[in-house]
Each structure stands twice: as structure tokens, then as C-alpha cells.
Coordinates of C-alpha atoms and ligand atoms in Angstrom, one line a residue:
M54 CA -10.2 -0.7 20.9
D55 CA -13.5 0.6 19.4
F56 CA -16.3 -2.0 19.4
S57 CA -19.0 0.3 18.1
H58 CA -21.2 -0.8 15.2
V59 CA -20.6 0.4 11.7
H60 CA -23.9 1.6 10.3
L61 CA -24.1 0.8 6.6
S62 CA -25.6 3.4 4.3
D63 CA -28.2 2.2 1.7
E64 CA -25.5 2.4 -1.0
D65 CA -23.1 0.3 1.0
R66 CA -25.8 -2.3 1.7
T67 CA -26.5 -2.5 -2.0
F68 CA -22.8 -2.9 -2.7
R69 CA -22.6 -5.7 -0.2
D70 CA -25.7 -7.5 -1.6
E71 CA -24.5 -7.2 -5.2
L72 CA -21.0 -8.4 -4.3
R73 CA -22.4 -11.3 -2.2
N74 CA -24.7 -12.4 -5.1
F75 CA -22.0 -12.0 -7.7
L76 CA -19.6 -14.2 -5.6
R77 CA -22.4 -16.8 -5.3
T78 CA -22.6 -17.0 -9.0
I79 CA -18.9 -17.3 -9.7
V80 CA -17.6 -19.2 -6.6
T81 CA -19.6 -22.3 -7.3
D82 CA -19.4 -25.7 -5.6
E83 CA -17.5 -26.9 -8.6
V84 CA -14.9 -24.1 -8.1
I85 CA -14.5 -25.0 -4.4
R86 CA -14.2 -28.7 -5.1
R87 CA -11.6 -28.1 -7.8
D88 CA -9.7 -25.8 -5.5
R89 CA -9.7 -28.4 -2.7
E90 CA -8.4 -31.0 -5.2
T91 CA -5.6 -28.9 -6.7
G92 CA -4.7 -26.9 -3.6
E93 CA -4.0 -23.9 -5.8
N94 CA -5.9 -21.2 -3.9
F95 CA -6.6 -19.7 -7.3
D96 CA -9.3 -20.0 -9.9
E97 CA -8.6 -18.2 -13.2
G98 CA -12.3 -17.8 -14.1
V99 CA -13.1 -16.2 -10.7
H100 CA -10.1 -14.0 -10.9
L101 CA -10.9 -12.7 -14.4
A102 CA -14.6 -12.2 -13.4
L103 CA -13.6 -10.0 -10.4
G104 CA -11.2 -8.1 -12.6
A105 CA -13.8 -7.5 -15.4
R106 CA -16.2 -6.1 -12.8
G107 CA -13.6 -3.7 -11.6
Y108 CA -13.3 -5.1 -8.1
L109 CA -9.6 -5.8 -8.4
A110 CA -8.9 -2.3 -9.5
A111 CA -11.1 -0.9 -6.6
D112 CA -9.1 -3.0 -4.1
F113 CA -5.8 -1.8 -5.5
K114 CA -6.5 1.9 -5.7
P115 CA -6.9 4.3 -2.8
E116 CA -10.3 5.8 -2.3
S117 CA -9.1 9.2 -3.7
E118 CA -8.4 7.4 -7.0
G119 CA -11.6 5.6 -7.3
G120 CA -10.8 2.7 -5.0
F121 CA -13.0 1.2 -2.2
S122 CA -13.9 3.4 0.8
A123 CA -12.7 1.9 4.1
V124 CA -16.2 0.5 4.7
R125 CA -16.5 -1.1 1.3
R126 CA -12.9 -2.5 1.6
R127 CA -13.9 -4.2 4.8
I128 CA -17.1 -5.6 3.3
W129 CA -15.1 -6.8 0.3
E130 CA -12.6 -8.7 2.5
L131 CA -15.3 -10.3 4.6
E132 CA -17.4 -11.4 1.7
I133 CA -14.5 -12.8 -0.2
G134 CA -13.7 -14.9 2.9
R135 CA -17.3 -15.9 3.6
A136 CA -17.7 -17.1 0.0
H137 CA -14.5 -19.3 0.4
T138 CA -13.1 -17.7 -2.7
P139 CA -9.9 -19.3 -3.9
W140 CA -7.8 -16.2 -3.1
F141 CA -4.2 -16.0 -2.1
H142 CA -2.9 -15.2 -5.5
W143 CA -4.5 -11.7 -5.6
P144 CA -3.0 -10.3 -2.3
T145 CA 0.4 -11.5 -3.5
T146 CA -0.1 -9.9 -6.9
M147 CA -1.4 -6.7 -5.4
M148 CA 1.6 -6.5 -2.9
V149 CA 4.1 -6.9 -5.8
A150 CA 2.2 -4.4 -7.9
R151 CA 2.3 -1.8 -5.1
T152 CA 6.1 -2.4 -4.8
L153 CA 6.4 -1.9 -8.5
A154 CA 4.5 1.3 -8.3
Q155 CA 7.3 2.5 -5.9
F156 CA 10.4 1.1 -7.6
A157 CA 9.8 0.0 -11.2
S158 CA 10.2 2.3 -14.2
R159 CA 7.2 4.2 -15.3
E160 CA 7.2 2.4 -18.6
L161 CA 7.1 -1.1 -17.0
L162 CA 4.4 -0.1 -14.6
D163 CA 2.3 1.5 -17.4
D164 CA 2.7 -1.7 -19.4
L165 CA 1.7 -4.1 -16.6
L166 CA -0.8 -2.4 -14.3
P167 CA -3.8 -2.4 -16.6
Q168 CA -3.3 -6.1 -17.1
V169 CA -2.8 -6.7 -13.4
L170 CA -6.1 -4.9 -12.6
S171 CA -8.0 -6.8 -15.3
G172 CA -6.8 -10.0 -13.8
Q173 CA -4.9 -11.1 -17.0
V174 CA -1.5 -10.8 -15.3
R175 CA -0.6 -12.3 -12.0
L176 CA 2.6 -12.0 -10.1
C177 CA 4.3 -14.4 -7.7
L178 CA 7.2 -14.3 -5.1
G179 CA 10.6 -15.8 -5.7
Y180 CA 12.5 -15.2 -2.4
T181 CA 13.0 -18.5 -0.7
E182 CA 15.9 -20.7 -1.8
P183 CA 16.5 -24.4 -1.2
E184 CA 19.2 -23.7 1.4
G185 CA 17.0 -21.5 3.6
G186 CA 14.3 -18.9 3.4
S187 CA 14.2 -17.1 6.8
D188 CA 17.4 -15.3 6.1
V189 CA 16.3 -14.2 2.7
A190 CA 19.3 -11.9 2.1
T191 CA 21.6 -14.9 1.8
C192 CA 20.4 -15.3 -1.7
K193 CA 22.5 -17.4 -4.1
T194 CA 20.5 -17.0 -7.3
R195 CA 22.9 -15.1 -9.5
A196 CA 22.2 -12.3 -12.0
V197 CA 25.1 -11.2 -14.2
R198 CA 24.9 -8.2 -16.4
E199 CA 25.7 -8.7 -20.1
A200 CA 28.6 -6.7 -21.5
D201 CA 26.4 -4.2 -23.4
G202 CA 24.4 -3.6 -20.2
S203 CA 21.0 -4.1 -21.9
S204 CA 20.2 -7.4 -20.2
W205 CA 21.0 -9.9 -17.4
V206 CA 21.5 -13.6 -17.2
I207 CA 20.0 -15.4 -14.2
N208 CA 20.9 -18.8 -12.8
G209 CA 19.6 -20.4 -9.6
S210 CA 16.6 -21.9 -8.0
K211 CA 13.8 -20.9 -5.6
M212 CA 11.7 -23.0 -3.3
F213 CA 7.9 -22.5 -2.6
T214 CA 7.3 -20.2 -5.6
S215 CA 3.6 -20.4 -4.9
N216 CA 1.3 -19.9 -7.9
A217 CA 4.2 -19.6 -10.4
H218 CA 2.2 -21.9 -12.7
N219 CA -0.7 -19.4 -12.7
A220 CA 1.4 -16.3 -12.9
Q221 CA 3.0 -14.4 -15.7
Y222 CA 5.9 -12.9 -13.8
V223 CA 8.0 -13.8 -10.7
F224 CA 9.3 -11.1 -8.4
L225 CA 12.8 -12.5 -8.1
I226 CA 15.5 -11.5 -5.7
T227 CA 19.0 -12.2 -7.0
N228 CA 22.5 -11.8 -6.0
T229 CA 24.4 -9.4 -8.2
D230 CA 27.6 -8.9 -6.1
P231 CA 28.7 -12.0 -4.2
D232 CA 31.7 -10.2 -2.7
A233 CA 29.6 -7.4 -1.1
P234 CA 28.0 -7.6 2.4
K235 CA 24.8 -9.5 1.9
H236 CA 22.3 -6.6 2.2
Q237 CA 24.3 -4.7 -0.5
S238 CA 24.5 -7.7 -2.9
L239 CA 20.9 -8.0 -4.0
T240 CA 19.0 -6.8 -7.1
M241 CA 15.3 -7.4 -7.7
F242 CA 13.8 -8.3 -11.1
L243 CA 10.4 -9.1 -12.4
V244 CA 11.1 -12.1 -14.6
P245 CA 8.6 -13.2 -17.3
L246 CA 7.8 -16.8 -16.5
D247 CA 7.6 -17.7 -20.2
S248 CA 11.3 -16.9 -20.6
P249 CA 13.5 -19.7 -22.0
G250 CA 15.3 -21.4 -19.2
V251 CA 12.5 -21.1 -16.6
E252 CA 11.2 -24.5 -15.2
I253 CA 8.4 -24.9 -12.8
Q254 CA 8.0 -28.1 -10.8
P255 CA 5.0 -28.8 -8.6
L256 CA 5.2 -29.4 -4.9
R257 CA 2.4 -30.3 -2.5
T258 CA 2.5 -29.3 1.2
V259 CA 1.1 -31.1 4.2
D260 CA -2.2 -29.3 4.0
G261 CA -2.7 -30.2 0.3
D262 CA -1.6 -26.8 -1.0
R263 CA 0.1 -26.7 -4.4
T264 CA 3.3 -24.7 -4.5
N265 CA 6.4 -25.0 -6.8
I266 CA 10.1 -25.2 -7.1
T267 CA 11.3 -22.9 -9.8
Y268 CA 14.6 -23.3 -11.7
Y269 CA 16.4 -20.6 -13.7
S270 CA 19.0 -21.7 -16.2
D271 CA 20.7 -19.0 -18.2
V272 CA 17.5 -17.0 -18.2
R273 CA 18.0 -13.7 -20.2
V274 CA 16.1 -10.7 -18.8
E275 CA 16.1 -7.2 -20.2
D276 CA 17.3 -4.5 -17.9
R277 CA 13.8 -2.9 -18.1
Y278 CA 12.6 -5.7 -15.8
R279 CA 14.9 -4.6 -13.1
V280 CA 13.0 -3.2 -10.1
G281 CA 15.0 -0.6 -8.1
E282 CA 18.7 0.0 -8.1
V283 CA 21.5 -2.5 -8.9
N284 CA 22.6 -3.9 -5.5
G285 CA 19.6 -2.0 -4.0
G286 CA 17.3 -5.0 -3.9
W287 CA 17.2 -5.1 -0.1
T288 CA 15.3 -1.8 0.0
V289 CA 12.8 -3.1 -2.5
L290 CA 12.5 -6.4 -0.7
R291 CA 12.1 -4.7 2.7
E292 CA 9.1 -2.7 1.5
A293 CA 7.4 -5.8 0.1
L294 CA 8.1 -7.8 3.2
N295 CA 6.7 -5.1 5.4
A296 CA 3.5 -5.3 3.5
E297 CA 3.5 -9.2 3.8
H298 CA 4.2 -9.1 7.5
G299 CA 1.4 -6.6 8.0
T300 CA 3.7 -3.9 9.5
I301 CA 2.6 -1.1 7.1
E302 CA 0.8 2.0 8.2
R303 CA -3.0 1.4 8.9
D304 CA -5.8 3.7 8.1
D305 CA -7.2 5.8 10.9
Q306 CA -10.8 4.6 10.7
G307 CA -10.2 1.3 12.5
L308 CA -11.7 -0.8 9.7
Q309 CA -8.6 -2.1 8.1
K310 CA -7.7 -5.7 8.5
L311 CA -5.6 -6.0 11.7
A312 CA -3.2 -8.6 10.5
T313 CA -2.5 -10.9 7.6
M314 CA -4.2 -14.2 7.4
T315 CA -7.3 -13.1 9.3
E316 CA -9.2 -15.1 6.6
H317 CA -8.1 -18.3 8.3
M318 CA -9.9 -17.1 11.4
L319 CA -13.2 -16.8 9.5
L320 CA -12.8 -20.5 8.6
L321 CA -12.0 -21.4 12.2
A322 CA -15.0 -19.4 13.5
E323 CA -17.3 -21.2 11.1
A324 CA -15.8 -24.6 12.2
L325 CA -16.2 -23.6 15.9
D326 CA -19.9 -22.9 15.4
R327 CA -20.4 -26.2 13.7
A328 CA -18.5 -28.0 16.6
A329 CA -20.6 -26.2 19.2
A330 CA -23.8 -27.3 17.4
V331 CA -22.9 -31.0 17.6
A332 CA -20.6 -31.3 20.7
G333 CA -22.0 -32.8 23.9
D334 CA -23.3 -30.5 26.7
D335 CA -21.1 -31.5 29.6
D336 CA -19.1 -28.8 31.5
A337 CA -15.7 -30.0 30.3
V338 CA -16.8 -29.6 26.6
R339 CA -18.4 -26.2 27.3
Y340 CA -15.2 -25.1 29.0
R341 CA -13.0 -26.2 26.1
L342 CA -15.3 -24.6 23.5
G343 CA -15.4 -21.4 25.5
R344 CA -11.6 -21.4 25.8
A345 CA -11.3 -21.9 22.0
V346 CA -13.6 -19.0 21.3
A347 CA -11.7 -16.7 23.7
R348 CA -8.4 -17.7 22.1
M349 CA -9.8 -17.1 18.6
E350 CA -11.3 -13.7 19.6
A351 CA -8.0 -12.6 21.1
A352 CA -6.1 -13.7 18.0
M353 CA -8.6 -11.8 15.8
S354 CA -8.1 -8.7 17.9
S355 CA -4.3 -8.7 17.8
P356 CA -2.7 -6.3 15.3
E357 CA 0.2 -6.7 12.9
M358 CA 3.0 -9.1 13.8
F359 CA 1.3 -10.0 17.1
G360 CA -1.8 -11.0 15.1
R361 CA 0.2 -12.9 12.6
V362 CA 1.7 -15.0 15.5
A363 CA -1.5 -15.3 17.5
I364 CA -3.5 -16.5 14.5
A365 CA -1.2 -19.3 13.5
Q366 CA -0.5 -20.3 17.1
T367 CA -4.2 -20.3 18.0
M368 CA -5.0 -22.4 14.9
R369 CA -2.3 -24.9 15.9
D370 CA -3.6 -25.0 19.5
I371 CA -7.4 -25.1 19.0
T372 CA -7.7 -27.5 16.0
P373 CA -6.4 -30.6 17.8
D374 CA -8.6 -29.8 20.8
L375 CA -11.7 -29.5 18.7
M376 CA -10.8 -32.7 16.9
D377 CA -10.5 -34.4 20.3
I378 CA -13.9 -33.1 21.3
L379 CA -15.5 -34.5 18.1
G380 CA -13.8 -37.9 18.5
A381 CA -11.8 -40.2 16.3
A382 CA -13.9 -39.6 13.2
A383 CA -12.6 -36.0 13.2
A384 CA -9.2 -37.4 12.1
L385 CA -10.7 -38.5 8.8
P386 CA -10.0 -36.1 5.9
V387 CA -12.6 -34.4 3.7
D388 CA -14.8 -36.5 1.4
T389 CA -14.2 -39.6 3.5
D390 CA -17.2 -41.7 4.6
G391 CA -17.9 -41.1 8.3
A392 CA -15.6 -38.1 8.6
A393 CA -16.8 -35.8 11.4
D394 CA -17.7 -32.4 10.0
D395 CA -16.8 -33.8 6.6
G396 CA -13.1 -33.4 7.5
G397 CA -13.4 -29.7 8.2
F398 CA -11.3 -29.8 11.4
E399 CA -8.8 -32.2 10.0
Y400 CA -8.2 -29.8 7.1
L401 CA -7.8 -26.8 9.5
F402 CA -5.4 -28.9 11.6
R403 CA -3.2 -29.4 8.6
L404 CA -3.6 -25.8 7.4
A405 CA -2.4 -24.5 10.8
V406 CA 1.1 -25.9 10.2
P407 CA 2.1 -23.9 7.0
T408 CA 0.2 -20.9 8.3
G409 CA 3.0 -20.6 10.8
I410 CA 5.6 -20.9 8.1
Y411 CA 4.8 -19.1 4.9
G412 CA 5.6 -15.4 4.9
G413 CA 8.0 -16.0 7.8
T414 CA 8.0 -18.7 10.6
L415 CA 6.5 -18.1 14.0
E416 CA 10.0 -18.3 15.6
V417 CA 11.3 -15.6 13.3
F418 CA 8.3 -13.4 14.0
R419 CA 8.7 -13.9 17.7
N420 CA 12.4 -12.8 17.3
M421 CA 11.3 -9.7 15.4
I422 CA 8.8 -8.8 18.0
A423 CA 11.4 -9.3 20.8
Q424 CA 14.0 -7.3 18.9
H425 CA 12.1 -4.5 17.2
V426 CA 9.0 -4.1 19.3
L427 CA 10.1 -5.0 22.8
G428 CA 13.7 -3.7 22.3
L429 CA 15.3 -6.8 23.7
G430 CA 18.3 -6.7 21.4
R431 CA 19.4 -8.9 18.6
P432 CA 19.3 -12.7 19.2
N433 CA 22.7 -14.2 19.8
Y434 CA 23.3 -17.5 18.1
S435 CA 27.0 -17.8 19.0
P436 CA 27.9 -21.0 21.0
P437 CA 27.9 -20.5 24.8
A438 CA 31.1 -19.2 26.3
K439 CA 33.3 -22.0 27.6
R440 CA 33.4 -22.4 31.4
P441 CA 36.7 -21.4 32.8
A442 CA 38.7 -24.5 33.6
Ligands
LIG697 C1 2.8 -23.3 1.7 C2 4.0 -22.3 1.6 C3 4.0 -21.4 0.6 C4 5.1 -20.5 0.5 N1 5.1 -19.6 -0.6 C5 6.2 -18.9 -0.8 C6 6.3 -18.0 -2.0 O1 5.3 -17.9 -2.7 N2 7.5 -17.4 -2.3 C7 8.6 -17.6 -1.4 O2 9.6 -17.0 -1.7 N3 8.5 -18.3 -0.3 C8 7.4 -19.0 0.0 N4 7.4 -19.8 1.1 C9 8.6 -20.0 1.9 C10 8.5 -19.4 3.3 O3 8.5 -18.0 3.3 C11 9.6 -20.1 4.0 O4 9.3 -21.5 4.1 C12 9.9 -19.5 5.4 O5 10.3 -18.2 5.3 C13 10.9 -20.3 6.2 O6 12.0 -20.6 5.4 P1 12.6 -22.1 5.2 O7 11.4 -23.0 4.9 O8 13.7 -22.0 4.3 O9 13.1 -22.5 6.7 P2 14.5 -22.1 7.4 O10 14.7 -20.7 7.2 O11 15.5 -23.1 6.9 O12 14.1 -22.4 8.9 C14 14.1 -23.8 9.4 C15 13.7 -23.7 10.9 O13 14.7 -22.8 11.6 C16 14.0 -21.8 12.3 N5 14.7 -20.5 12.2 C17 15.3 -20.1 11.1 N6 16.0 -18.9 11.4 C18 15.7 -18.6 12.7 C19 16.1 -17.6 13.6 N7 16.8 -16.6 13.1 N8 15.7 -17.7 14.8 C20 14.9 -18.7 15.3 N9 14.6 -19.8 14.5 C21 14.9 -19.7 13.2 C22 12.7 -21.6 11.5 O14 11.6 -21.1 12.3 C23 12.3 -23.0 11.1 O15 11.7 -23.7 12.1 C24 6.2 -20.7 1.3 C25 6.3 -21.7 2.3 C26 5.2 -22.5 2.4 C27 5.2 -23.6 3.5

């Protein structure tokens, strides 16, 4: 690992200062308060402002096409996190847009991409179903092609369609051949969310996040919204999941984010500093704070799937310990009289739970590491063999 400093050029410093100042003007206290109340991780005004300034386009494009350089991309990610920008809708939108660039028709991409980059169009993920999300290929939402072949009719439901209510399209995995083996039965669509027959119902999670259940009843979608081949949806989905899991190829400059969800570590680092400033000075407290910092640094330095697991597990392990150090008042939530750290740790404690669920649970990631990285073979879920009588 290379721990050397990155020296910023004058131009990069100016870029950082301008971005920091701009974020200060758009991510106001009011925006942060509203985001906390709604749990949406999204603010349309902020999103459109970043689009209008060209930041979203620069994040999406490679440097060779006018996108950020590696240094500026790193500055961008850090400043977005430091400003506590309501954020998660953009990485999701960008991930889907990149998959569309690979698999959608040229016509659909040309229609949508300018609006995605201006911030007007947002995209959300429709993978998980009420009967189970980890095995995403066992998809029951049905898409049936109409006789003239020009469109499809979709019926089914999806759990946790986060930000569907702020998005214009859902990247929807459907089953188009129930008799085929499951990985050959899927077809991906980009479904306009204003289509008749789409219903979005709100759902709040334990950390106060807002997500949704979405229902699709006889939703008619033109074939131009199909992404990839009929019954070739697994290939499309795999590509998108690799990006979500952080298993895509990295740049060779060592500046790229090591794993998904490192933003949460910035929040944890800030909270740890605040705890250290007020916690007592006895050896046991110092030891526990030191251990928390070491765990956090190790998680922040772990790449890809390892980082994904280490970040969520570290959050789950450290936050109760820190609440314990700060005492009973740390169990009070934000904006409650007498809450230690104004509820900052209580919030992170609750955030740690879904962080180990969305985008894949920790158990499933550990299995993937065991199977695909350590070569330990496929997990076997069959019942234990009977003992001989
Ligand atoms: C806040 C939040 C936002 C989300 N946003 C989205 C979104 O925008 N779009 C979307 O499509 N989905 C979204 N999800 C869904 C998320 O991806 C799923 O919750 C996750 O993949 C787990 O699926 P499940 O909830 O159906 O649990 P299940 O798959 O039913 O799993 C239940 C339990 O069994 C364990 N388990 C399952 N399979 C295995 C296995 N093979 N080996 C070992 N243990 C196993 C799991 O770890 C878990 O503990 C979101 C979830 C949350 C909490």
C-alpha cells in the first residue's frame, strides 16, 4: 500500500475550494434537517444544482472524455462526504447509466443520458422481491411479450425500491421464461415510473431511511426499454452487481475509492473524534478508543468485497462500544434533550444494521469471498447426511 502524500496542483486546490464553497451554499442546514426527517438520502435541489454545474457529467465520464482526473475524482468524493450531502441516489443512477451504456440501444441511451447528467432523470434499482433478495435470480415478476412484439406487460412486486419516488425509471429485472433454468429466464427493462399500473408505497427502515415497495400491475412497456437480450438479463444484472459490490477494475493510480460505502467511514471518523474530545482519560477508555480507531483504519484500507464487509462489521462493532463509553445519554436519538453527541452515535448504531444488508448481506458477501476469492468451493445447504443406523 502506498501511503505517500498527493501534492495538489494550484488548479486542483482551486477546484477543491470552489467545490467546497459551492457545496456549502447548496447543502444547507435546512437540507440536512429535511434529509434527516425524510430519510431519503436525496435532495432534488442539490442534485439539480450539481448537474447544472457539470459535476455529475464530470463524475460519469472518463477523464479522456472530459471527466474528472483521478485526483479530482478523489477530491469530489471526499468533499461530497464531508459536506454530508444527501447522496445515495446519484451513485445508483450512475451505476445504472453505465450499464445502459453497455447494454441499452443507442437510441434509448441518447435519449436519456443528457437528462441523467443534468440531474433531471434519476434511476433506481428493482431487484429484490418480497420472497427474497439474496438469490436475486429467483425473480417472479413476470414480463410477457405482446403478440405483435412491440411491447411487454409486466406484473409483480419489488421490495426496497429505494428512491423510486424520486426517480423517473426503475431498472427492473423480470422473469420472461419461467420454465427455463433461473439464470436463463431473466430479462432487464428500464420501466418509466409514470406508467399506468405502477404503484409506489413508502417503507421506513430501522435507521430512519425511506425506501419503497413497488407494485407492477399490467404495466405496458415498449420493447425499446428492454436492456440487453431477451432471457439475457443475468448478464446485464451481473455487470451492474459487480459495480455495486465494488468488484470492478480499479484505476492504477491508487486514488480510487477502495470499496463501496466508505462514506459511512467518514461519518464514523468524525464521530470518533467527537467522542475522543469528551470521553474520560482513564486507560480503559483510551484503550477502547484506540481499538476503535485501529478497526476503522483497517476497514478503510480494505479493498473491494473485503472492504464492504469490514466497513459494515466495524460500524456494527464500534458504535455500541462508543455509546457505552459516552453513557446512557448516548442511547437518545438526534434532536432529543440531553442526547449525548446530539444522537450522533445512536444514529450510526442504527445505520450500521442496514449497511450490512443493502447491496447484499454480510453473510452473502462472506460466502462470495470464501467461494470466489479463497477458492473454498460452493456452500452446501443440503441437510446433513443421516448417521448410519
Ligand atoms: C435500506 C435498504 C435499501 C435497499 N435498497 C434496495 C434497492 O434500491 N433495490 C433493490 O432491489 N434492493 C434493495 N435492498 C434490498 C437488499 O439488497 C436486500 O435486502 C438484500 O439483498 C437481502 O435480501 P433480503 O432482504 O430479501 O433477505 P434474504 O435474502 O431473504 O435473506 C435473509 C437472511 O438469510 C441470509 N442468507 C440468505 N441467503 C444466504 C446464503 N446463501 N448464505 C448465507 N446466508 C444467507 C441473509 O444474510 C439474511 O440474514 C435494500 C435493502 C435495504 C435494507
